[in-house]
Short mmCIF file of C-alpha atoms in Angstrom, two decimals:
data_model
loop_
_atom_site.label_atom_id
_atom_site.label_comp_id
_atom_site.label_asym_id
_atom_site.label_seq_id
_atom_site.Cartn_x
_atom_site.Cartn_y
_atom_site.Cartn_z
CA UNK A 1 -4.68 -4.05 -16.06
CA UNK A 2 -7.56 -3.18 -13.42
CA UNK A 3 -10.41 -4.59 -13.10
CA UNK A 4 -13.86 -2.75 -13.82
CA UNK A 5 -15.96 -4.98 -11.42
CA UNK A 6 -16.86 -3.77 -7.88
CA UNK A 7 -15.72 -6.36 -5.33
CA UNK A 8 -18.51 -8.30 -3.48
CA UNK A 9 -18.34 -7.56 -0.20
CA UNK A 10 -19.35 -10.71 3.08
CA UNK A 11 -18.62 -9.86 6.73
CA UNK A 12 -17.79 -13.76 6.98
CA UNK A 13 -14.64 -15.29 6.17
CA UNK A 14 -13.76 -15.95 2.56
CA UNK A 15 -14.89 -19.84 2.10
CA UNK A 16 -15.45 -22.30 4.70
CA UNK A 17 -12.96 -23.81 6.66
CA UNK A 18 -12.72 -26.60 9.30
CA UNK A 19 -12.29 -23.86 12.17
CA UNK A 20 -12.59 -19.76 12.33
CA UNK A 21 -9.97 -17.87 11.36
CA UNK A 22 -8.86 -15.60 14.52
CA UNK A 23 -9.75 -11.89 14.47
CA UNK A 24 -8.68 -9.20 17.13
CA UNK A 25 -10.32 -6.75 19.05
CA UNK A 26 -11.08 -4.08 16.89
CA UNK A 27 -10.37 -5.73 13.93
CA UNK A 28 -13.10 -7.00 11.05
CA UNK A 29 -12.31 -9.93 8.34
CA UNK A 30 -14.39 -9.58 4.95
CA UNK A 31 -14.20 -11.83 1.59
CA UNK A 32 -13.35 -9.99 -1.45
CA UNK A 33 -14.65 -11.57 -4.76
CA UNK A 34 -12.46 -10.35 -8.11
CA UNK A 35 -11.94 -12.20 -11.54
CA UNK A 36 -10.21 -15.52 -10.55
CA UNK A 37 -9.65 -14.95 -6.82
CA UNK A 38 -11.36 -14.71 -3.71
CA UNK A 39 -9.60 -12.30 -1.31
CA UNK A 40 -9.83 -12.25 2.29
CA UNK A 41 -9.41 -8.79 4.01
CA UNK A 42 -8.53 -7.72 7.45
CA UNK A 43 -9.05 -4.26 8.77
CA UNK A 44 -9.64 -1.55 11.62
CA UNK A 45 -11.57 1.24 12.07
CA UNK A 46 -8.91 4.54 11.72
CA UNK A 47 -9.40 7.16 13.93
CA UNK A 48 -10.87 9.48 11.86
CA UNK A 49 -12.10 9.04 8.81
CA UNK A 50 -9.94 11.58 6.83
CA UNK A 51 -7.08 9.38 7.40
CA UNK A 52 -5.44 7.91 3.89
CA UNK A 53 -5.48 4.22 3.73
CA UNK A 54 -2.93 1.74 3.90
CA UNK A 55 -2.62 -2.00 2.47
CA UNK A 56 -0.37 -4.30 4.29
CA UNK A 57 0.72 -7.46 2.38
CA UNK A 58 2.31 -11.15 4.44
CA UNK A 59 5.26 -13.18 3.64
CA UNK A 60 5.61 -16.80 2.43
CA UNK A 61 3.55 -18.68 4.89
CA UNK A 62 2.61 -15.77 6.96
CA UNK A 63 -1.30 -14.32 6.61
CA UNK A 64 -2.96 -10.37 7.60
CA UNK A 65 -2.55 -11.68 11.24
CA UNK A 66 1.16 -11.10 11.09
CA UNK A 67 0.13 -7.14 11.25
CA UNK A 68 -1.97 -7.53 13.62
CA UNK A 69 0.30 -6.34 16.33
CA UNK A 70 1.42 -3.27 13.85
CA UNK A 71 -2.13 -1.58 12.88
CA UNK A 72 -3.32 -0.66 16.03
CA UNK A 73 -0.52 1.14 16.55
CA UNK A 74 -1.09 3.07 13.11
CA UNK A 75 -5.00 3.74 13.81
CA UNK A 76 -4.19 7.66 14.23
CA UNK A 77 -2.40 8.23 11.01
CA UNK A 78 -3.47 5.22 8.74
CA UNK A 79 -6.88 3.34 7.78
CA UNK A 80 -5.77 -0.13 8.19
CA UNK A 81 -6.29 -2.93 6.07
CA UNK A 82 -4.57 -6.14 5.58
CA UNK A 83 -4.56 -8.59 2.71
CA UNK A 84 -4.57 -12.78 3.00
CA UNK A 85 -2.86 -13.49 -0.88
CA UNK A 86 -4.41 -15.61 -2.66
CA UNK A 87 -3.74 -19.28 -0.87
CA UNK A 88 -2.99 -17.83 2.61
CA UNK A 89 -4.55 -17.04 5.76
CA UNK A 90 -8.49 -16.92 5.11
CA UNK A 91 -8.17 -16.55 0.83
CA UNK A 92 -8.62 -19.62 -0.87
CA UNK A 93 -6.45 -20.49 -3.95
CA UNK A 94 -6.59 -18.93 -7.15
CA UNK A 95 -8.49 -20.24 -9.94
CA UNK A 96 -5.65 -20.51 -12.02
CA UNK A 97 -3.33 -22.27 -9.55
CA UNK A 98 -0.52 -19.39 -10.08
CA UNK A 99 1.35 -18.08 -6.96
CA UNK A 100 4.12 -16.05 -8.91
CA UNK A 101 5.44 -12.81 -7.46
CA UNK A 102 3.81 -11.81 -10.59
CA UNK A 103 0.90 -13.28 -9.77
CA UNK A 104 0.39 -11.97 -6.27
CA UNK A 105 1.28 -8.65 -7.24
CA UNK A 106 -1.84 -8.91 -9.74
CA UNK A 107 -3.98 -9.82 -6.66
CA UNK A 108 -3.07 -6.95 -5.00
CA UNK A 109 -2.94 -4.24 -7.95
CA UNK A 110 -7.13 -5.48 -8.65
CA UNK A 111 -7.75 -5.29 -5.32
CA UNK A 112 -6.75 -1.51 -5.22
CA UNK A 113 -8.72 -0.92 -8.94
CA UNK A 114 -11.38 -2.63 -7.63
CA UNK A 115 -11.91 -1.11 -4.22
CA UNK A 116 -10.94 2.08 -5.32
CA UNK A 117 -8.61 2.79 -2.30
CA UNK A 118 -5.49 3.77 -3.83
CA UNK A 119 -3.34 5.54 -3.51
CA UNK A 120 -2.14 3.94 -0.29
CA UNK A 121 0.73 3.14 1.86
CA UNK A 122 1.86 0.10 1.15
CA UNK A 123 3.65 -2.52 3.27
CA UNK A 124 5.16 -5.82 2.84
CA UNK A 125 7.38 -8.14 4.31
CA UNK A 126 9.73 -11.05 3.19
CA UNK A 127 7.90 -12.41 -0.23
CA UNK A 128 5.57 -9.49 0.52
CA UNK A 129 8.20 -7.12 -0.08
CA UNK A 130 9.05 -8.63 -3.39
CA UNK A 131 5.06 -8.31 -4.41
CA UNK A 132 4.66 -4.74 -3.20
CA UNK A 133 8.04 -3.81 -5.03
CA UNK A 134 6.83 -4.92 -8.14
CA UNK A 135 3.11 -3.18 -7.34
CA UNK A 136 4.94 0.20 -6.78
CA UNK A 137 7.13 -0.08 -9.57
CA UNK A 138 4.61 -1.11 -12.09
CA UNK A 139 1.48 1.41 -10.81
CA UNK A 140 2.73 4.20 -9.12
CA UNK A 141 -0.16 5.88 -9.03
CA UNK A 142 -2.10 3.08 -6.54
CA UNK A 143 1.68 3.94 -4.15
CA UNK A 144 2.12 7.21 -1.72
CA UNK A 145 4.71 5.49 0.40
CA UNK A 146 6.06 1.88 0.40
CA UNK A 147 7.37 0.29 3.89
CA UNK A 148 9.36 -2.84 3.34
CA UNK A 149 10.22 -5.32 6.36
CA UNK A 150 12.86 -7.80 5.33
CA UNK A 151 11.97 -7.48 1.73
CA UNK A 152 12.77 -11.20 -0.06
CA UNK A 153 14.86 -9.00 -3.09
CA UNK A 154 17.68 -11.55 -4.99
CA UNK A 155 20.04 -12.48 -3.12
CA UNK A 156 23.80 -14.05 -4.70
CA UNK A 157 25.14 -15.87 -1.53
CA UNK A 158 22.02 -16.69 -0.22
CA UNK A 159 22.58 -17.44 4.04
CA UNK A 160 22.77 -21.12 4.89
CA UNK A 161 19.60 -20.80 7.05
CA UNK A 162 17.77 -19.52 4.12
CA UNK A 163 18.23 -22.65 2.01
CA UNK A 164 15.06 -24.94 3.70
CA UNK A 165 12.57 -22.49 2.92
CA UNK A 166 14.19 -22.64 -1.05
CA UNK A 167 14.29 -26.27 -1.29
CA UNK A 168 10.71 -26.07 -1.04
CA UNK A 169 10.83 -25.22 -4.71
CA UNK A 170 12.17 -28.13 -5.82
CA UNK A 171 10.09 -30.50 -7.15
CA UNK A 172 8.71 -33.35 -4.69
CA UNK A 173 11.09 -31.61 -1.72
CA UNK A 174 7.12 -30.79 -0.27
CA UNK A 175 6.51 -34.21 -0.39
CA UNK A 176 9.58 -35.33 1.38
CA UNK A 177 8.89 -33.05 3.62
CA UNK A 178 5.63 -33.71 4.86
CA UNK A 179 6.17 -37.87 5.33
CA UNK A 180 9.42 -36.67 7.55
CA UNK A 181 7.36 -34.51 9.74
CA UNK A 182 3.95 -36.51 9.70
CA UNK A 183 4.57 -36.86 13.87
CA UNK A 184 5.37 -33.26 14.38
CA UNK A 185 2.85 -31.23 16.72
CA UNK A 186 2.19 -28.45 15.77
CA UNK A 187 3.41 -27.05 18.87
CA UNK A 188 6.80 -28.65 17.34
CA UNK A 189 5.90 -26.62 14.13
CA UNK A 190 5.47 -23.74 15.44
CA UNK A 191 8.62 -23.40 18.13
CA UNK A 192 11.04 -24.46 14.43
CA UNK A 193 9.30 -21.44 12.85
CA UNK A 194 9.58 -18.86 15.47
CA UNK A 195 12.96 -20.10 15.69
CA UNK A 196 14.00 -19.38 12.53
CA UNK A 197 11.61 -16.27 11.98
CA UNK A 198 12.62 -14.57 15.52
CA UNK A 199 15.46 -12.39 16.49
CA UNK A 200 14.54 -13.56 20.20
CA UNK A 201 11.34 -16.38 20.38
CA UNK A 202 11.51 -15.22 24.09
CA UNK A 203 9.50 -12.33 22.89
CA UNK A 204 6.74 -14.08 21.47
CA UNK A 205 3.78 -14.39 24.73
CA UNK A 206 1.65 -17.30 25.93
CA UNK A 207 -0.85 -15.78 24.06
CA UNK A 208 0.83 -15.07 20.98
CA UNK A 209 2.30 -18.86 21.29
CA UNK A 210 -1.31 -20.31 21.56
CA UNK A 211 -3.18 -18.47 18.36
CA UNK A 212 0.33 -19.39 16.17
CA UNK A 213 -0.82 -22.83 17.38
CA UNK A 214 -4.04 -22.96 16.49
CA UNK A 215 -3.52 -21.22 13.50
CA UNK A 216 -1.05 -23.78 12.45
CA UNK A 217 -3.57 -26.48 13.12
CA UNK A 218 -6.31 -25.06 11.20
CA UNK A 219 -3.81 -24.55 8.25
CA UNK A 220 -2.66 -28.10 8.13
CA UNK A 221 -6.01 -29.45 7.75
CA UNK A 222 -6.56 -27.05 4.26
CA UNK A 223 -5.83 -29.47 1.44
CA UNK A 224 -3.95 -27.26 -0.67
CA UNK A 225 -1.37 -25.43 2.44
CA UNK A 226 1.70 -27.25 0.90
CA UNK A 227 0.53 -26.30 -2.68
CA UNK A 228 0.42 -22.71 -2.03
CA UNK A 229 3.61 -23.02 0.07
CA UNK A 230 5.65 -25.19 -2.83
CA UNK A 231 4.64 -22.77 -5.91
CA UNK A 232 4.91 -19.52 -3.76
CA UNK A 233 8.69 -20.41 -2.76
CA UNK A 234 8.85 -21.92 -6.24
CA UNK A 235 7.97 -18.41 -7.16
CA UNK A 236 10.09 -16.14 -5.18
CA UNK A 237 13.38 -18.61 -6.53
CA UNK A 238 12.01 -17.71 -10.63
CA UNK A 239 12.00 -13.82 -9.26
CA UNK A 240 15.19 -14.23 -8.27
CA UNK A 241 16.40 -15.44 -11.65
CA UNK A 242 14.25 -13.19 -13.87
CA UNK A 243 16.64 -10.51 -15.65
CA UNK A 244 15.94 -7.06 -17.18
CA UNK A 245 13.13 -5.29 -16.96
CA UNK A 246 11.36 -7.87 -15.26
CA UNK A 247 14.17 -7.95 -12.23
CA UNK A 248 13.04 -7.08 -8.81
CA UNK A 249 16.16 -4.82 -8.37
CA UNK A 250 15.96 -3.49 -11.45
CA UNK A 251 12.05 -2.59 -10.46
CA UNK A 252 12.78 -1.18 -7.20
CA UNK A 253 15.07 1.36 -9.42
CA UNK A 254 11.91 2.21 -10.53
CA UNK A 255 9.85 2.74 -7.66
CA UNK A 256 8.97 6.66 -7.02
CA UNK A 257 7.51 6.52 -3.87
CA UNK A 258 9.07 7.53 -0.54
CA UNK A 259 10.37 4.23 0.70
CA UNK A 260 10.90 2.87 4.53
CA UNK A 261 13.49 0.03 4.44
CA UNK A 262 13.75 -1.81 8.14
CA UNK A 263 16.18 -4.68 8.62
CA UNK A 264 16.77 -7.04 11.49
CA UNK A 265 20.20 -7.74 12.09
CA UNK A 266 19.32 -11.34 13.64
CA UNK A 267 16.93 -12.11 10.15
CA UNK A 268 17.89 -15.46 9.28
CA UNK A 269 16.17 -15.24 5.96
CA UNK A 270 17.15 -12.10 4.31
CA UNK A 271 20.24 -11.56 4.59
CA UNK A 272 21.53 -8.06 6.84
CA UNK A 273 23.91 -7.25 4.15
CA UNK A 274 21.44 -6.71 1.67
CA UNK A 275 20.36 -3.55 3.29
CA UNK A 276 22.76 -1.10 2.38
CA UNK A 277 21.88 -2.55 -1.73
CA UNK A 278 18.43 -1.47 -1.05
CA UNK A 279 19.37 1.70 0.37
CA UNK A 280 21.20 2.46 -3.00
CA UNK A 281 18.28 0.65 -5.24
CA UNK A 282 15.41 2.48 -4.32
CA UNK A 283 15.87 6.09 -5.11
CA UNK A 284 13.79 7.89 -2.16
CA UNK A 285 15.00 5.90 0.88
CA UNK A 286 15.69 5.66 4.54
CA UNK A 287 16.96 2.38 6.04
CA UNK A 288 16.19 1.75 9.67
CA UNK A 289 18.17 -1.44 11.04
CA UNK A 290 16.62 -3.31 14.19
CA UNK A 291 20.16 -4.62 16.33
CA UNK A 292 17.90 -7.42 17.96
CA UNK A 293 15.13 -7.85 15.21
CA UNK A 294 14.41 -10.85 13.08
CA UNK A 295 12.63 -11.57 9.81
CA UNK A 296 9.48 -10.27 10.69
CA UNK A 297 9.99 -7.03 13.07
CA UNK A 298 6.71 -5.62 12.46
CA UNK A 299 5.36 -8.38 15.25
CA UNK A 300 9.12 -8.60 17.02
CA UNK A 301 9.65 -4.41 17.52
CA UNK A 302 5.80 -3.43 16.24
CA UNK A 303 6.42 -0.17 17.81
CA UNK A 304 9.93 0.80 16.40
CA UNK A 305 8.39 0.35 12.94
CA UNK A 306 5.34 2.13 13.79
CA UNK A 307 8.11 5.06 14.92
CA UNK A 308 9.16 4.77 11.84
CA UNK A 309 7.07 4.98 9.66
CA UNK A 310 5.20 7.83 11.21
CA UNK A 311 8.04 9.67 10.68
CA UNK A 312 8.24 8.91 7.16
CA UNK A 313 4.56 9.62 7.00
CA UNK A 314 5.61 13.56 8.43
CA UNK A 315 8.75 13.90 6.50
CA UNK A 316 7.03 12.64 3.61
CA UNK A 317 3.77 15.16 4.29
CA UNK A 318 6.54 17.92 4.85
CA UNK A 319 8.27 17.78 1.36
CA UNK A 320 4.59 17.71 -0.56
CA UNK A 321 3.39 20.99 1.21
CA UNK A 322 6.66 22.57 0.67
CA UNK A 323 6.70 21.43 -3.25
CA UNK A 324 9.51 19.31 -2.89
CA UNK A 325 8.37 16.02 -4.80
CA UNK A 326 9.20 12.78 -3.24
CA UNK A 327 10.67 10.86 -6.01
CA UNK A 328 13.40 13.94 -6.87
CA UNK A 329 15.60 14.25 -4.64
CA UNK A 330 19.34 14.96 -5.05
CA UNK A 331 22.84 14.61 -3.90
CA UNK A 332 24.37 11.48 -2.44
CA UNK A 333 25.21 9.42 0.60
CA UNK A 334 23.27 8.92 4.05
CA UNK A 335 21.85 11.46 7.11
CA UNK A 336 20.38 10.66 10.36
CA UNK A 337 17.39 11.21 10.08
CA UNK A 338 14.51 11.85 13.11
CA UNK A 339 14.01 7.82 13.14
CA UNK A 340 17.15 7.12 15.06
CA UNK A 341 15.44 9.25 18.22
CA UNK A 342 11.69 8.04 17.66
CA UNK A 343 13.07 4.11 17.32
CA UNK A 344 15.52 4.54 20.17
CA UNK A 345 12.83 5.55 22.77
CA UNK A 346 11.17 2.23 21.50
CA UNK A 347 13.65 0.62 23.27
CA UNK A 348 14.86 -1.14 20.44
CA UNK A 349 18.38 0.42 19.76
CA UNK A 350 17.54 0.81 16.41
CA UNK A 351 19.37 2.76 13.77
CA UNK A 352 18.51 5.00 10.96
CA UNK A 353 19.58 6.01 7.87
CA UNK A 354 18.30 8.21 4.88
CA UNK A 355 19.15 7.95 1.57
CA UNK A 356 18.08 10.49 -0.88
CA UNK A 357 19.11 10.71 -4.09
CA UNK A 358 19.29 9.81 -7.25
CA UNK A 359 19.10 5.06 -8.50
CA UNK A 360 21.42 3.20 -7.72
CA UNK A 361 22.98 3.46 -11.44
CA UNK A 362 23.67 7.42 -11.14
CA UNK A 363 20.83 7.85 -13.40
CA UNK A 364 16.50 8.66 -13.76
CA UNK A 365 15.37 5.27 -14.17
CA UNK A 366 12.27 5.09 -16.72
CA UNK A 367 9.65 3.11 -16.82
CA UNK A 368 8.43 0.81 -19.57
CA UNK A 369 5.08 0.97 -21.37
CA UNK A 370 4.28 -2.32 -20.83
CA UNK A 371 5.08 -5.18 -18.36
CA UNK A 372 3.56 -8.72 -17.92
CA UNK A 373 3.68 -8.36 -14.33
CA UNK A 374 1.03 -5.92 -13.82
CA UNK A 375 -1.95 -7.83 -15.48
CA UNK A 376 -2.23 -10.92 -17.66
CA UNK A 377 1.17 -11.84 -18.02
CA UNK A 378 6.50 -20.85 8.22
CA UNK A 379 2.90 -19.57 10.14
CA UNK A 380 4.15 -18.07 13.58
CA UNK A 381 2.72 -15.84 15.98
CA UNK A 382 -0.25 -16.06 15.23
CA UNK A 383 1.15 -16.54 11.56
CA UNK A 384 4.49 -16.22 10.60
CA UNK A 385 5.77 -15.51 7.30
CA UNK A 386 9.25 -16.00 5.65
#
């Protein structure tokens, strides 16, 4: 399941590319080298250097620039670092050619054995949020809290908006694709993106506009962007199907960690009403729901869901020194919890909820012994992923 090799460590990008990748004040991008993949890194100096780490993880088509707005904001309570899967952003494709949820979820869980890191706080958006549910579920001891952002978790009546970004699984619907747009600017590409990824595009700055931009221009030229894009939808639709055991929702029944759930109600994506399921699913849980948010609010409302999850990271710090364990708690139903205030002052009319209790079934959910998923079984501003 983990790997025993050290990762190689390069303070350049992870292979060479036609044009830089962008990097922010304060932030550093490293290579990773593991057994059949070549991760690229992005991080931030914490504050101190007591400070537990933390592992953020992109959508579909997003890369680590898409927290890029979010860990600066964390540099007093987390050490930052955020992951390009394999495909995305700076990481080239795996050897294999697999971009599974399973397979993703590998990347991350070697990159933790490897680096030696965990456990951390984990965070992941859209697909992300699929990947890191499956990474807490399956090692729960590389987990000490899991923040999900529009988590891509199976949905039945999937919203009409939602269906371009699935038809990219369909065989040759890439291909199709790519002739129809061949005389779109990237500018064009990028404005149909934020469009669909935005509560408000007005939010998004000159700035912001620009390196989403040049970002997308640097990503078209990479001969395999519509490979990684076609099998990585292709896998989040065979997630969706999978049953038993394997199941996302049956997985995030299995998830101990304390869990932050935040929901847009403008996501276009993921649909709003799958929050309160996900409230019920993951046993430790607080939902915080973003009025004016879209699919990505980490970059939309940065510092509402830095609000929030500093207060998870206190409540959650609270309960350990008084002995109460975080994946035990009891009764039923919802409380306001200290978000509601924190978010608020964000501006961002925000509202939270806490669920604490027991799966979504009534009853302890165990884990299995084994599961294939652990081991061997549209970019925006600047990179935005669905």
């Amino acid at each position: 399941m983990s790997s025993p090799e050290l990762p190689s460590l390069m303070t350049a990008t992870a292979s060479p590319k036609a044009s830089p990748v962008r990097v922010a004040p304060g932030e550093r991008l490293r290579s990773v080298r593991l057994p059949g993949i070549t991760l690229a890194v992005r991080s931030r100096t914490p504050a101190r250097d007591d400070l537990p780490p933390a592992l953020y993880v992109h959508g579909l088509g997003g890369s680590s620039q898409n927290w890029s707005a979010l860990m600066p904001l964390l540099d007093g309570s987390v050490a930052s670092e955020a992951v390009d899967l394999p495909g995305f952003g700076d990481s080239p494709p795996p050897d294999d050619g697999n971009y599974s949820v399973t397979a993703h979820a590998r990347a991350v869980i070697r990159y933790l054995d490897a680096s030696g890191r965990g456990p951390v706080h984990l965070f992941g958006n859209s697909l992300g949020g699929a990947v890191t549910t499956r990474v807490a579920a399956l090692r729960p001891d590389l987990v000490r809290t899991l923040t999900l952002v529009s988590p891509a978790l199976p949905e039945l009546r999937v919203q009409r908006t939602a269906v371009p970004t699935g038809m990219l699984a369909v065989p040759g619907v890439a291909a199709l694709f790519t002739r129809f747009t061949k005389g779109w600017t990237a500018e064009q590409r990028v404005r149909g993106v934020m469009a669909l990824c935005y509560g408000d595009p007005g939010r998004v700055t000159e700035e912001g506009f620009r390196n989403a931009v040049e970002e997308m221009e640097r990503r078209l030229r990479l001969p395999y962007m519509w490979d990684a894009m076609t099998r990585s939808a292709r896998g989040i639709v065979d997630a969706y199907t999978l049953g038993g055991q394997h199941s996302l929702w049956r997985q995030a029944e299995r998830v101990l960690a304390p869990t932050l759930l935040v929901y847009g109600r403008r996501d276009q994506l993921v649909g709003y009403r799958m929050a309160q399921r996900a409230a019920r699913a993951f046993r430790d849980s607080r939902l915080v729901s973003l009025p004016d948010a879209g699919h990505v609010a980490m970059m939309e409302y940065p510092e509402a869901v830095a609000a929030a999850f500093r207060d998870l990271l206190a409540d959650t710090t609270r309960r350990a020194s008084d002995g109460v364990g975080g994946s035990e708690g009891h009764g039923s139903g919802t409380r306001q919890s200290g978000v509601r205030g924190a978010v608020t002052s964000a501006r961002d009319g925000a509202d939270a909820e806490r669920v604490n209790g027991e799966s979504v079934n009534g009853k302890p959910v165990k884990g299995e012994a084994d599961d294939s998923a652990a081991d061997g079984a549209v970019p925006g501003a600047p990179a935005v992923g669905s």
